[in-house]
XYZ file of C-alpha atoms in Angstrom:
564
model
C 47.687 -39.414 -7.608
C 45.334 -38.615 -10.562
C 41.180 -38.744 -10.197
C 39.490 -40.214 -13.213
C 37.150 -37.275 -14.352
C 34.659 -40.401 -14.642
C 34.588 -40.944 -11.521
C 35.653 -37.606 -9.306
C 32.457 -36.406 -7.620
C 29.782 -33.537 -9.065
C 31.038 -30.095 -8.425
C 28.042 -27.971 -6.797
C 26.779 -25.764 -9.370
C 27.342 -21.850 -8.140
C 25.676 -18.480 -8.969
C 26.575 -14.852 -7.816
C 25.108 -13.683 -4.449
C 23.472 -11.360 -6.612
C 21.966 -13.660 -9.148
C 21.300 -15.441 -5.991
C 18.649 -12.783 -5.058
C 17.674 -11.822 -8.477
C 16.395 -16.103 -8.857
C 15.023 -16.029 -5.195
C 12.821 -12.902 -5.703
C 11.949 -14.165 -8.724
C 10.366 -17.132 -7.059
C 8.117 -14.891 -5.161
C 7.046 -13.325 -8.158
C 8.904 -10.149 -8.488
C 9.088 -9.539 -12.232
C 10.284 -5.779 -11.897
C 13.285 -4.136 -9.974
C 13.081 -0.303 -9.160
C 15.826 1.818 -8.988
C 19.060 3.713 -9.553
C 22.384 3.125 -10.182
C 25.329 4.600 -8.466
C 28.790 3.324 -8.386
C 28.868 0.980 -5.239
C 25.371 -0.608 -6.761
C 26.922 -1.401 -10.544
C 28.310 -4.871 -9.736
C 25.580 -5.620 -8.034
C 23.156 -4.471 -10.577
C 24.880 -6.245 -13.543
C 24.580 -9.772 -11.133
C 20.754 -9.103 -10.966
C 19.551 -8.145 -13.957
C 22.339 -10.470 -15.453
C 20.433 -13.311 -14.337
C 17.128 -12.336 -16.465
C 14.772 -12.967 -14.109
C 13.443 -9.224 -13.806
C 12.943 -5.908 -16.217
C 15.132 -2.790 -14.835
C 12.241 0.206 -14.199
C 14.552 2.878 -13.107
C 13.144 5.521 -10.848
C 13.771 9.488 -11.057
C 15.221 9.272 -7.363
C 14.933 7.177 -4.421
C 12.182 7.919 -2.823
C 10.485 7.357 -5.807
C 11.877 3.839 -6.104
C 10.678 3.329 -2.801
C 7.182 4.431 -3.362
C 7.048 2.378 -6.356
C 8.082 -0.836 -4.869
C 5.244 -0.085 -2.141
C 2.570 0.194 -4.874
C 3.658 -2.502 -6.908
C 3.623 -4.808 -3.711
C 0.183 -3.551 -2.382
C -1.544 -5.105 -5.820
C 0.304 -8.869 -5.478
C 0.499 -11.615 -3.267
C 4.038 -11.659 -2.210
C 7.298 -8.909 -1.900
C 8.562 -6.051 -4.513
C 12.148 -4.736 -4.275
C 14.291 -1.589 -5.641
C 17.689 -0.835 -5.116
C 20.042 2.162 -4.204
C 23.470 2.974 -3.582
C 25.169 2.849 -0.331
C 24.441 6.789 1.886
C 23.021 8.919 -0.531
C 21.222 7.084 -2.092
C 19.926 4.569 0.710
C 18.829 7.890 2.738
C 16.601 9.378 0.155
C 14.490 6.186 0.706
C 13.730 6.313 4.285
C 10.912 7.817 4.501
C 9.283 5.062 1.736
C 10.612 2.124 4.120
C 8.929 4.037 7.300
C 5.843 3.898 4.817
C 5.985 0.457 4.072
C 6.908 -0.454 7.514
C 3.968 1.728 9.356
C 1.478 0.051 6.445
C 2.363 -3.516 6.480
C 3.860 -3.648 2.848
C 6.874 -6.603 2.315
C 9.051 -4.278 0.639
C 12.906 -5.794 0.063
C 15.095 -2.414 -0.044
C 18.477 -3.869 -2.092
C 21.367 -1.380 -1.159
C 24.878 -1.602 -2.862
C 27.694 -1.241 -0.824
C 31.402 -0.543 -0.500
C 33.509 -3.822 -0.713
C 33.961 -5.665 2.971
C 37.597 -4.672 3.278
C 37.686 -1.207 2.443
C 34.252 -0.546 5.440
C 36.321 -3.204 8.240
C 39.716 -0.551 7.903
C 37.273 2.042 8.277
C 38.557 3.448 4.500
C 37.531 7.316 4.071
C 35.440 7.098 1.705
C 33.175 9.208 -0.440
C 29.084 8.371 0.766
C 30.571 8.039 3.871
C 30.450 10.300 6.853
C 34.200 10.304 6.719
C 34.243 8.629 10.125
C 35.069 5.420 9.337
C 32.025 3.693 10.708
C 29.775 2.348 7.800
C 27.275 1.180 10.010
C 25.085 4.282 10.534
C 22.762 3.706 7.967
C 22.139 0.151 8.696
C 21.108 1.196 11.615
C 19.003 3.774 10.570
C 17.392 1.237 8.421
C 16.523 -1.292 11.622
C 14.527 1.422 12.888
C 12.051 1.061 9.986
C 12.499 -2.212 8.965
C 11.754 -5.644 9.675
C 15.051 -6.447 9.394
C 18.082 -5.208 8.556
C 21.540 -7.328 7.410
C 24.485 -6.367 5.288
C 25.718 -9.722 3.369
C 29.126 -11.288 4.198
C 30.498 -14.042 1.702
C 29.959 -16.704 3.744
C 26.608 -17.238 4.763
C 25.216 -14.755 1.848
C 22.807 -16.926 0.744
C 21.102 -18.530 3.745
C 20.775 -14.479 5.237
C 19.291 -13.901 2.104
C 16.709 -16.414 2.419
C 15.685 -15.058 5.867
C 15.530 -11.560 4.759
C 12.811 -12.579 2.085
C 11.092 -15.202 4.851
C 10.798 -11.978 7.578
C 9.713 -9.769 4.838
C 6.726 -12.152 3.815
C 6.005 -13.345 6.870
C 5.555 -9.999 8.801
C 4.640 -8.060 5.924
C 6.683 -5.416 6.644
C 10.003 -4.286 4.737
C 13.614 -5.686 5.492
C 16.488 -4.049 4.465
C 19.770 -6.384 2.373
C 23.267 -4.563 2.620
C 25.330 -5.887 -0.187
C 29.057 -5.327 -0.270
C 30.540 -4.992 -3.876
C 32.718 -8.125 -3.553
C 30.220 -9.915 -1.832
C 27.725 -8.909 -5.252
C 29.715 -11.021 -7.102
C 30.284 -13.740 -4.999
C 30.083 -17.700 -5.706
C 27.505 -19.359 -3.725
C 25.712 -22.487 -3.685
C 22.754 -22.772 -6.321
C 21.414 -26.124 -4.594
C 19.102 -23.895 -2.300
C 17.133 -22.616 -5.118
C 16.083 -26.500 -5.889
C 13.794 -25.522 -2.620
C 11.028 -22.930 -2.261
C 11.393 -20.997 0.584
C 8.623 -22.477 2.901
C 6.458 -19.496 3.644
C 4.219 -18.375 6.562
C 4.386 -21.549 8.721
C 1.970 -21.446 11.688
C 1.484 -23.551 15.197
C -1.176 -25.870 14.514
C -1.830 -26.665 18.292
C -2.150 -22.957 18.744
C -5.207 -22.671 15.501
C -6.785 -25.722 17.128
C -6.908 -23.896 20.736
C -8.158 -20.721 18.783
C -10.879 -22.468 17.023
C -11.918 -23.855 20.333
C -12.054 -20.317 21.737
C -13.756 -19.155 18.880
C -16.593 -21.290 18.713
C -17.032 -20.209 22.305
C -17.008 -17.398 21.951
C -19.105 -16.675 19.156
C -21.885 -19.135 20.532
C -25.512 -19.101 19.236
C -24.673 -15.200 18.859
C -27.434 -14.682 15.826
C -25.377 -12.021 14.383
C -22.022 -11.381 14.567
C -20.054 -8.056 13.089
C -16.940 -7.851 11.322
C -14.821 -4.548 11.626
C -12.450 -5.210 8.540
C -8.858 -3.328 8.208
C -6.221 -2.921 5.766
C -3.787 -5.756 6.912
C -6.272 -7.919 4.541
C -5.375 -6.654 1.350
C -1.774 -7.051 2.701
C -2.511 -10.717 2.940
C -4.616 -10.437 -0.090
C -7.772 -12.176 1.706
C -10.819 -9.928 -0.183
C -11.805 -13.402 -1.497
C -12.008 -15.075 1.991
C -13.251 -11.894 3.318
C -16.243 -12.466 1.049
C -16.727 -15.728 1.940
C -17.226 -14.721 5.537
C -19.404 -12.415 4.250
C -21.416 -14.645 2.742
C -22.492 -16.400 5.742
C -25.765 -16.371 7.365
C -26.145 -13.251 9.962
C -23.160 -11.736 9.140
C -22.588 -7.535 8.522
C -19.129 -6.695 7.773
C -18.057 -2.464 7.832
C -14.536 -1.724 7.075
C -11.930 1.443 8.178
C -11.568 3.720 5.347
C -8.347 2.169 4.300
C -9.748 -1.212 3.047
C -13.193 0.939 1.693
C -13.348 -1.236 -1.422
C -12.762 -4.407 0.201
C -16.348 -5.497 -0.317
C -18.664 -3.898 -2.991
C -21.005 -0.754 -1.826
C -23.739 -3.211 -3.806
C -22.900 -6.024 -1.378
C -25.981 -6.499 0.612
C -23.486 -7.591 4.294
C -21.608 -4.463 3.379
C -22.380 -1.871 6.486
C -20.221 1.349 4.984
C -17.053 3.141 6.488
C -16.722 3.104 10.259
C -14.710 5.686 11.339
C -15.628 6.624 15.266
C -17.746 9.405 15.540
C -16.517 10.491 11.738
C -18.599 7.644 10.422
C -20.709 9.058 7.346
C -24.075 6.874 8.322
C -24.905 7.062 12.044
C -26.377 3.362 11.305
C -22.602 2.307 10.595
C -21.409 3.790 13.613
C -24.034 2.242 15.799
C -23.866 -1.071 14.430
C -20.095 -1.709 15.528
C -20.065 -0.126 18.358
C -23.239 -1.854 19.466
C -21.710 -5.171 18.549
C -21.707 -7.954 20.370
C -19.302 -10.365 19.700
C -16.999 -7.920 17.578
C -14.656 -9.131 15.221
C -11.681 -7.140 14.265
C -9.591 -8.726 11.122
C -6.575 -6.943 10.078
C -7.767 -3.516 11.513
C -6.005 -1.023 12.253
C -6.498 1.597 15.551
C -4.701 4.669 14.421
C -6.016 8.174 14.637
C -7.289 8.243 11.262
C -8.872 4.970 11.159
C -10.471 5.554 14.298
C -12.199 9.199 13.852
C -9.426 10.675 16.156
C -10.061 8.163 18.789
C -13.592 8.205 18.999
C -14.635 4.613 18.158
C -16.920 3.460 21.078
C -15.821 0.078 21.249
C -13.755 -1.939 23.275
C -11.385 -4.040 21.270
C -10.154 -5.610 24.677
C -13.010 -7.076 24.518
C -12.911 -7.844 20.576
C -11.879 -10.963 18.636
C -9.184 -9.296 17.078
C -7.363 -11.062 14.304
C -3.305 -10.108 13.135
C -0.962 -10.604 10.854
C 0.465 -13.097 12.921
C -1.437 -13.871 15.749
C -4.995 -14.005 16.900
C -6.659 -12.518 20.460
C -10.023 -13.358 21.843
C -10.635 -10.978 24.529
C -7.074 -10.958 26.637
C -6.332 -14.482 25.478
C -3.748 -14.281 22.670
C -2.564 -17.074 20.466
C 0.744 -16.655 18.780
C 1.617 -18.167 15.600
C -2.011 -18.197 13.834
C -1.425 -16.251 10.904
C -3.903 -14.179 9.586
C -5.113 -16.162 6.724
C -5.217 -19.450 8.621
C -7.494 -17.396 11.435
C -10.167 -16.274 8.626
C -10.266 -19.247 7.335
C -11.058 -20.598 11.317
C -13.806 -18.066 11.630
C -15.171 -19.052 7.694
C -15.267 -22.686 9.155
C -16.813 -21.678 12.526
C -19.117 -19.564 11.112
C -20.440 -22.081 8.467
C -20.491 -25.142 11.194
C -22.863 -23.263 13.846
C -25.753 -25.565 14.989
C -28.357 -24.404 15.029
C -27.575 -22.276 12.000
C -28.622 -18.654 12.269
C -31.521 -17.849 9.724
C -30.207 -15.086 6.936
C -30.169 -11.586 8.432
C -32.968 -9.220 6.789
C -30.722 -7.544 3.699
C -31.179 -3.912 2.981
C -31.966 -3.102 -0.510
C -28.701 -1.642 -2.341
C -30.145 1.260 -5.126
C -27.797 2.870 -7.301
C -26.845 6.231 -6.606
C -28.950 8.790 -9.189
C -26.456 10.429 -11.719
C -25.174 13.625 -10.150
C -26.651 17.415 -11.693
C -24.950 20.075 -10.958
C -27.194 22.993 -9.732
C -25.008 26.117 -11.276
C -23.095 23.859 -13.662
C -21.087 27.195 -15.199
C -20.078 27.900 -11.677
C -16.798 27.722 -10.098
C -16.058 23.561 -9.893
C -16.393 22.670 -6.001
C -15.440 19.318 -4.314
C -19.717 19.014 -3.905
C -19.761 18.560 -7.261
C -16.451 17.387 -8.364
C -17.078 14.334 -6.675
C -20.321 12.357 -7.374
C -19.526 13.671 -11.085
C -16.353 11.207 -10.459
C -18.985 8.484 -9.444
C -20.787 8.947 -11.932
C -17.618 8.934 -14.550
C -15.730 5.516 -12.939
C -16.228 2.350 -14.214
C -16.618 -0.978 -12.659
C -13.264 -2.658 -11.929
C -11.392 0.725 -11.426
C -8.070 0.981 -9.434
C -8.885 4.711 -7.725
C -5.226 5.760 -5.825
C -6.082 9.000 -3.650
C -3.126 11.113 -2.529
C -3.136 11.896 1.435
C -5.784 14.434 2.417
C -7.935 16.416 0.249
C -8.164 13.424 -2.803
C -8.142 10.173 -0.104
C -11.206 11.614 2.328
C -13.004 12.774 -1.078
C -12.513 9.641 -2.294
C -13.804 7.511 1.130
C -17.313 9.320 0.152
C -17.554 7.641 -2.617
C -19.985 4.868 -3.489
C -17.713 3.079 -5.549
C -18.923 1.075 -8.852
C -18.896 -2.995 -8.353
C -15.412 -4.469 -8.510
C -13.204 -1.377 -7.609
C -10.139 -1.231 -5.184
C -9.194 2.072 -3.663
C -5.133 2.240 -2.877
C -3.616 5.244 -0.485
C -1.714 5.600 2.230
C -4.066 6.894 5.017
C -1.416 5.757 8.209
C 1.846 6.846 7.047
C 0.049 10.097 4.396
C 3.213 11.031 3.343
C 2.260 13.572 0.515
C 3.603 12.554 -2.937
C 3.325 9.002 -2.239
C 0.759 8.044 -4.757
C 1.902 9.048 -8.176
C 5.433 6.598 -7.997
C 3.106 4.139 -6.136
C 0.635 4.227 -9.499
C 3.639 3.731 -11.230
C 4.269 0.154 -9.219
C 0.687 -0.846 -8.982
C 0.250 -0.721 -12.669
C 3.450 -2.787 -13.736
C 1.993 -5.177 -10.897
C -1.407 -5.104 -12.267
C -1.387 -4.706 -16.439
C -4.230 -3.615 -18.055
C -6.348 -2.506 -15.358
C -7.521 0.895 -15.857
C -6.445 2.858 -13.088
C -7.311 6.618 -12.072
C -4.947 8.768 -10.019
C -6.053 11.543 -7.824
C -3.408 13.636 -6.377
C -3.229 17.040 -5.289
C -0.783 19.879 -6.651
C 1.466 20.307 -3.140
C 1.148 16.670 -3.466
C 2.323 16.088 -7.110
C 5.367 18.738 -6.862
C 7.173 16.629 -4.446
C 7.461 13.354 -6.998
C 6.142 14.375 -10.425
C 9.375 13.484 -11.890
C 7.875 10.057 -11.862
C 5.273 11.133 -14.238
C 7.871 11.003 -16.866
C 8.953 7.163 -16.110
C 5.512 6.272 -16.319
C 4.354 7.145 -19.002
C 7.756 6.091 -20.906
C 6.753 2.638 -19.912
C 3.398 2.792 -22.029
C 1.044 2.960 -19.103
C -2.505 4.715 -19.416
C -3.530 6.079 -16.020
C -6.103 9.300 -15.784
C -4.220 11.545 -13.593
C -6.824 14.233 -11.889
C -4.768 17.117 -10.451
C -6.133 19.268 -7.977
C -5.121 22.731 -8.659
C -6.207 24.888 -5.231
C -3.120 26.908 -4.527
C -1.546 24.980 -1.415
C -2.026 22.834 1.145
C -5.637 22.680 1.885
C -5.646 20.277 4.895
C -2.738 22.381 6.522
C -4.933 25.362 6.038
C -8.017 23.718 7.452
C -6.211 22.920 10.804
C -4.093 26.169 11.040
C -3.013 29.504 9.805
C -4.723 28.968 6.184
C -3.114 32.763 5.517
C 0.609 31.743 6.223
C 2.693 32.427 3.197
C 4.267 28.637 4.423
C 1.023 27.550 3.119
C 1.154 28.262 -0.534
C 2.878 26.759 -3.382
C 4.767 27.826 -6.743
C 1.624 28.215 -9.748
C 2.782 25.426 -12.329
C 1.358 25.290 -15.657
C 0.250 21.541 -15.332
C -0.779 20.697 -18.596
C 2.622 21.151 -20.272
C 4.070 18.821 -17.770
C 3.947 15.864 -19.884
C 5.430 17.284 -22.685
C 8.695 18.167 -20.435
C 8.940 15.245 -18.594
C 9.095 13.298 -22.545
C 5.417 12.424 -23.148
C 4.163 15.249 -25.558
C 1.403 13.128 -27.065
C -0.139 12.682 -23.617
C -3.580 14.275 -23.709
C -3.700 17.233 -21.345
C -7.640 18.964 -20.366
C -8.091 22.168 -18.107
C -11.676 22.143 -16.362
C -12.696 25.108 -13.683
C -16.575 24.640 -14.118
C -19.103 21.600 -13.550
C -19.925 21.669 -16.956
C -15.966 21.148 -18.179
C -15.070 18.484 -15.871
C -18.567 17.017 -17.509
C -17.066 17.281 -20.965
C -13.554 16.531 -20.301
C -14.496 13.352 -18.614
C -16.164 12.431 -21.989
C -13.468 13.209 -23.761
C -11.057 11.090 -21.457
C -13.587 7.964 -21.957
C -14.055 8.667 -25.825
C -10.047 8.329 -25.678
C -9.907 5.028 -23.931
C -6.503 3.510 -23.715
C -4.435 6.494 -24.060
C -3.057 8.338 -20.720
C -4.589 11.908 -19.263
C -3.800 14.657 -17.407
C -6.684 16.860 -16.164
C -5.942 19.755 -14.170
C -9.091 20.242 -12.074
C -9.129 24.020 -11.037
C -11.156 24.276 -7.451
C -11.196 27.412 -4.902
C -8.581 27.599 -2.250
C -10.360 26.659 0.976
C -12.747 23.950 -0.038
C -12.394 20.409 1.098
C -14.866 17.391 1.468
C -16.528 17.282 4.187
C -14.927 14.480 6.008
C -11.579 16.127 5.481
C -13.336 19.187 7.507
C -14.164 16.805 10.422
C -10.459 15.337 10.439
C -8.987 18.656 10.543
C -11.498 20.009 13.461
C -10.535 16.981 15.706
C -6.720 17.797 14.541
C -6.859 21.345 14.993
C-alpha cells in the first residue's frame, strides 16, 4: 500500500541534542559559551555553536571558563554556561562550580563525554581512571551542584529542560553530562515552540505570607532592612529601591551587596558587618531593630564580622531564594522576588501611614591629599585617591582579601556595582570573572582590582580578554605575597612569598603589546597615572601599584585578628 505524500501526516521537525541546548540557552539569554575543546567535547561543540545561537569565547583553562561563566552570570538576569571535556578537563572546574554553588550563581557546566556504549562496557579509556566506572566525576559534580545528569538519547531533551529550570530556579549551578553520540542526537524541536515556564511559586502560600507580614510589621513606625547578596542574584536592586523608597524605611546591606543602593541614598544606613561594622551607628541600628528584615542575606563568617552580629534572625523576617520565614513560621514556595514585592505592597498599604523618617544629609566625601605625597604609596592613601579617580556608573571587581575589604571602605560614586566573591574568596577568581561580566555587560567601564598572589593563579586570562577588544583598568597590587595570610600567621614563612614578576610586560606576552602599562610606588604617581588612564579613555590599562609588604586596610586587619 502506497501513502499519497498529500496526504501522509507532518513529520516532527528534529534538531541535535546539542543544538537542542545551544536554542534553549539561547532563550534565556546566553549569547556567549566559555570554554575548551578536547576530543570527547568536539561533536558536541560543532552541534552548539553549529546552531548560531552563541559566539565561542574560549578560555586559557578550565577554571578559567568556570570563573568566567560566574561573572558573566552575576551581571544578567538569567544562566551562563561553558563547557569542558570529560575528567581532565571537567576537574579543573570544580572549584568554579563550588564557587557558583556556595554564591548562588545559575551557572550550566556543559561537559562532553565518551559515547554511551563505550562508558556501559566499562571501555578503558584514556580521561578515565582506568577502572571502568565513568561515574566518579558526576558524582563529584552533585556535591557542588544543583544538579547533576549525564544525557541518554531518549529523554535528552526533557532532562535538559530541567537542568536549565533547577539552575534558574535555585540559582545555583547544575551540571549536563553529554555523551558523544548522544551530542548528535535527533530530538524533537516542538518543545522549543514553548518557553520554559520559570520560577513558579504557591500562591496560597504568598497570600498566607502577606497575612503574616502585615502582622507582623504592624503600626511598627520604622522598620529595617538588612539586605544580602542573593538580590543581585535575582537582580531585584530596582525593587530593592522601591522598598527603599517607602516612608520610615532604613535599609544597610552585608558587604557583598555594598553597592546595592547608592552611598548618596538618603535610606542607605552603610555596611553592617557585626562588630566589624565601619560606623557604630550602622551597627546599632540593625541590631537594635525591631521588626528586622533580612532579604537575600547571607550569615557566613565574613558577612557577619566573624559571628558577631547581635541580632537574632530567629526572630527576623527573613526572605530566600525560595522561600520566606517570619520568625519560626516558614512558607515554602514564595520566591524571592514575589516576597519583595509582598513587603513593597505591605509597606506602601499601612494605615495609618508612617510619616517620612528624618533623612540624614549625604555630603560628598572632600577629594583626598596625600600628606607625604613622594612617600612610599600606602593602602591610606591608595584608596580614597581611587574614590576620588572612579566615576559614576563604575563596575569595581575586588579580588578576595586585601583589594575586596579595601574596596568595602569605599564611598562609592552614584550608580556603581561592586562584584567579588567574599563567601567562596577563592583567590584568582576575579580577573576570568571580569572577563564574563564585561561580555555580559558591553560598554560599561569596568575597573579590576586584584592582587599579585591573586593574579598569578589565572592571568592567562588576561590575554583572552583583551583579544576580545575589552577596556578594563586592571590595578595590580604588587606587595610581595600573601598579605592576608601574613596578617593571620607566620608573615616570615618563606610559604608566604611569591615569584617577583615584571607586570608591566605581561600584556605584551600574553598578545596585547599596545595595552598601556604604568608603574606607580608614590602618592604622587598613582595621582598622575590615574590621569593618564582617564586622558586615555577607551583603551585598556595595566597599573602595577607598588605598596609595602605588611600593609592592609584596616578592615582586612580586623578580619584577620578575629581569624587569627
Amino acid at each position: 500500500m502506497t501513502v499519497d505524500a498529500a496526504t501522509a501526516p507532518p513529520t516532527t521537525p528534529t534538531v541535535s541534542a546539542g543544538a537542542y541546548l545551544a536554542h534553549r540557552l539561547a532563550q534565556l539569554g546566553v549569547r556567549h559559551l566559555f570554554g575548551l575543546p578536547g576530543d570527547f567535547n568536539l561533536a558536541l561543540l560543532d552541534e552548539l555553536l553549529g546552531a548560531g545561537e552563541q559566539r565561542w569565547v574560549g578560555s586559557s583553562n578550565e577554571l578559567n571558563a568556570g570563573y568566567c561563566a560566574d561573572g558573566y552570570a552575576r551581571l544578567r538576569r538569567g544562566p551562563a554556561a561553558f563547557v569542558t571535556t570529560f575528567g581532565v578537563g571537567e576537574l579543573s572546574a570544580v572549584n568554579a562550580l563550588a564557587g557558583s554553588f556556595a554564591e548562588d550563581v545559575p551557572v550550566v557546566h556543559v561537559v562532553g563525554m565518551p559515547a554511551t556504549r563505550a562508558m556501559a562496557d566499562g571501555t578503558l579509556l584514556h580521561h578515565s581512571l582506568a577502572d571502568g566506572d565513568f561515574g566518579h566525576f558526576t558524582r563529584v559534580a552533585a556535591e557542588v551542584t544543583a544538579s547533576a545528569v549525564v544525557l541518554r538519547p531518549h529523554g535528552a531533551a526533557a532532562a535538559i529542560d530541567q537542568a536549565l529550570l533547577t539552575a534558574v530556579s535555585t540559582s545555583k549551578p547544575v551540571y549536563l553530562g553529554v555523551p558523544a553520540d548522544v551530542a548528535v542526537a535527533r530530538v524533537s524541536a516542538a518543545p522549543l515552540a514553548r518557553p520554559l515556564r520559570l520560577l513558579r511559586g504557591d500562591a496560597q502560600s504568598a497570600a498566607e505570607f502577606a497575612r503574616a507580614l502585615t502582622g507582623f510589621l504592624g503600626g511598627a513606625g520604622e522598620v529595617t532592612v538588612l539586605a544580602g547578596p542573593r538580590l543581585h542574584r535575582r537582580h531585584l536592586e530596582e525593587r530593592m529601591r522601591a522598598i527603599a523608597a517607602q516612608n520610615g524605611v532604613r535599609v544597610a546591606t552585608q558587604s557583598a551587596s555594598k553597592a546595592l543602593l547608592d552611598e548618596s541614598h538618603p535610606a542607605n544606613l552603610g555596611v553592617y558587618a557585626g562588630a566589624f561594622s565601619r560606623s557604630e551607628r550602622t551597627r546599632r541600628c540593625v541590631d537594635a531593630a525591631s521588626p528586622l528584615v533580612l532579604a537575600g542575606a547571607v550569615m557566613t563568617d565574613f558577612l557577619t564580622g566573624s559571628f558577631t552580629h547581635g541580632f537574632d534572625p530567629d526572630a527576623a523576617v527573613d526572605l530566600q531564594l525560595d522561600h520566606a520565614r517570619i520568625a519560626g513560621d516558614v512558607f515554602h514556595g514564595v520566591h524571592l522576588d514575589e516576597s519583595l514585592r509582598l513587603l513593597e505592597e505591605v509597606l506602601r498599604s499601612r494605615t495609618p501611614r508612617p510619616e517620612p523618617l528624618p533623612r540624614r544629609d549625604v555630603e560628598a566625601p572632600a577629594a583626598h591629599v596625600p600628606a607625604a605625597p613622594d612617600a612610599p604609596l600606602t593602602h591610606a592613601d591608595l584608596w580614597p585617591l581611587l574614590q576620588d579617580w572612579l566615576e559614576p556608573g563604575t563596575l569595581l571587581v575586588a579580588e578576595a582579601g586585601t583589594s575586596f575589604y579595601g574596596a568595602v571602605e569605599l564611598t562609592l560614586p552614584d550608580g556603581c556595582d561592586l562584584l567579588g566573591q567574599p563567601v567562596w574568596s577563592s583567590i584568582g577568581y576575579t580577573l576570568p570573572a571580569t572577563l564574563g561580566a564585561m561580555l555580559a555587560a558591553p560598554g560599561r567601564e569596568t575597573v579590576l582590582v586584584i592582587g599579585d598572589g591573586s593574579a598569578q593563579l589565572t592571568v592567562q586570562e588576561l590575554g583572552r580578554l583583551l583579544e576580545q577588544g575589552l577596556a578594563p583598568t586592571i590595578l595590580l597590587l604588587d606587595n610581595g605575597g600573601y598579605t592576608v595570610e601574613r596578617a593571620i600567621r607566620s608573615p616570615d614563612a618563606d610559604y608566604q612569598e611569591v615569584v617577583a614578576w615584571d607586570w608591566t610586560r605581561l600584556p605584551a606576552a600574553l598578545g596585547a603589546p599596545a595595552t598601556p602599562t604604568h608603574r606607580a610606588g608614590t602618592p604622587a604617581e598613582l595621582v598622575e597615572v590615574l590621569a593618564a588612564v582617564r586622558a586615555d579613555a577607551g583603551r585598556p590599562a595595566l597599573v602595577q601599584v607598588v605598596l609595602p609588604r605588611d600593609d592592609a586596610p584596616e578592615s582586612l586587619v580586623r578580619l584577620a585578628r578575629s581569624i587569627r
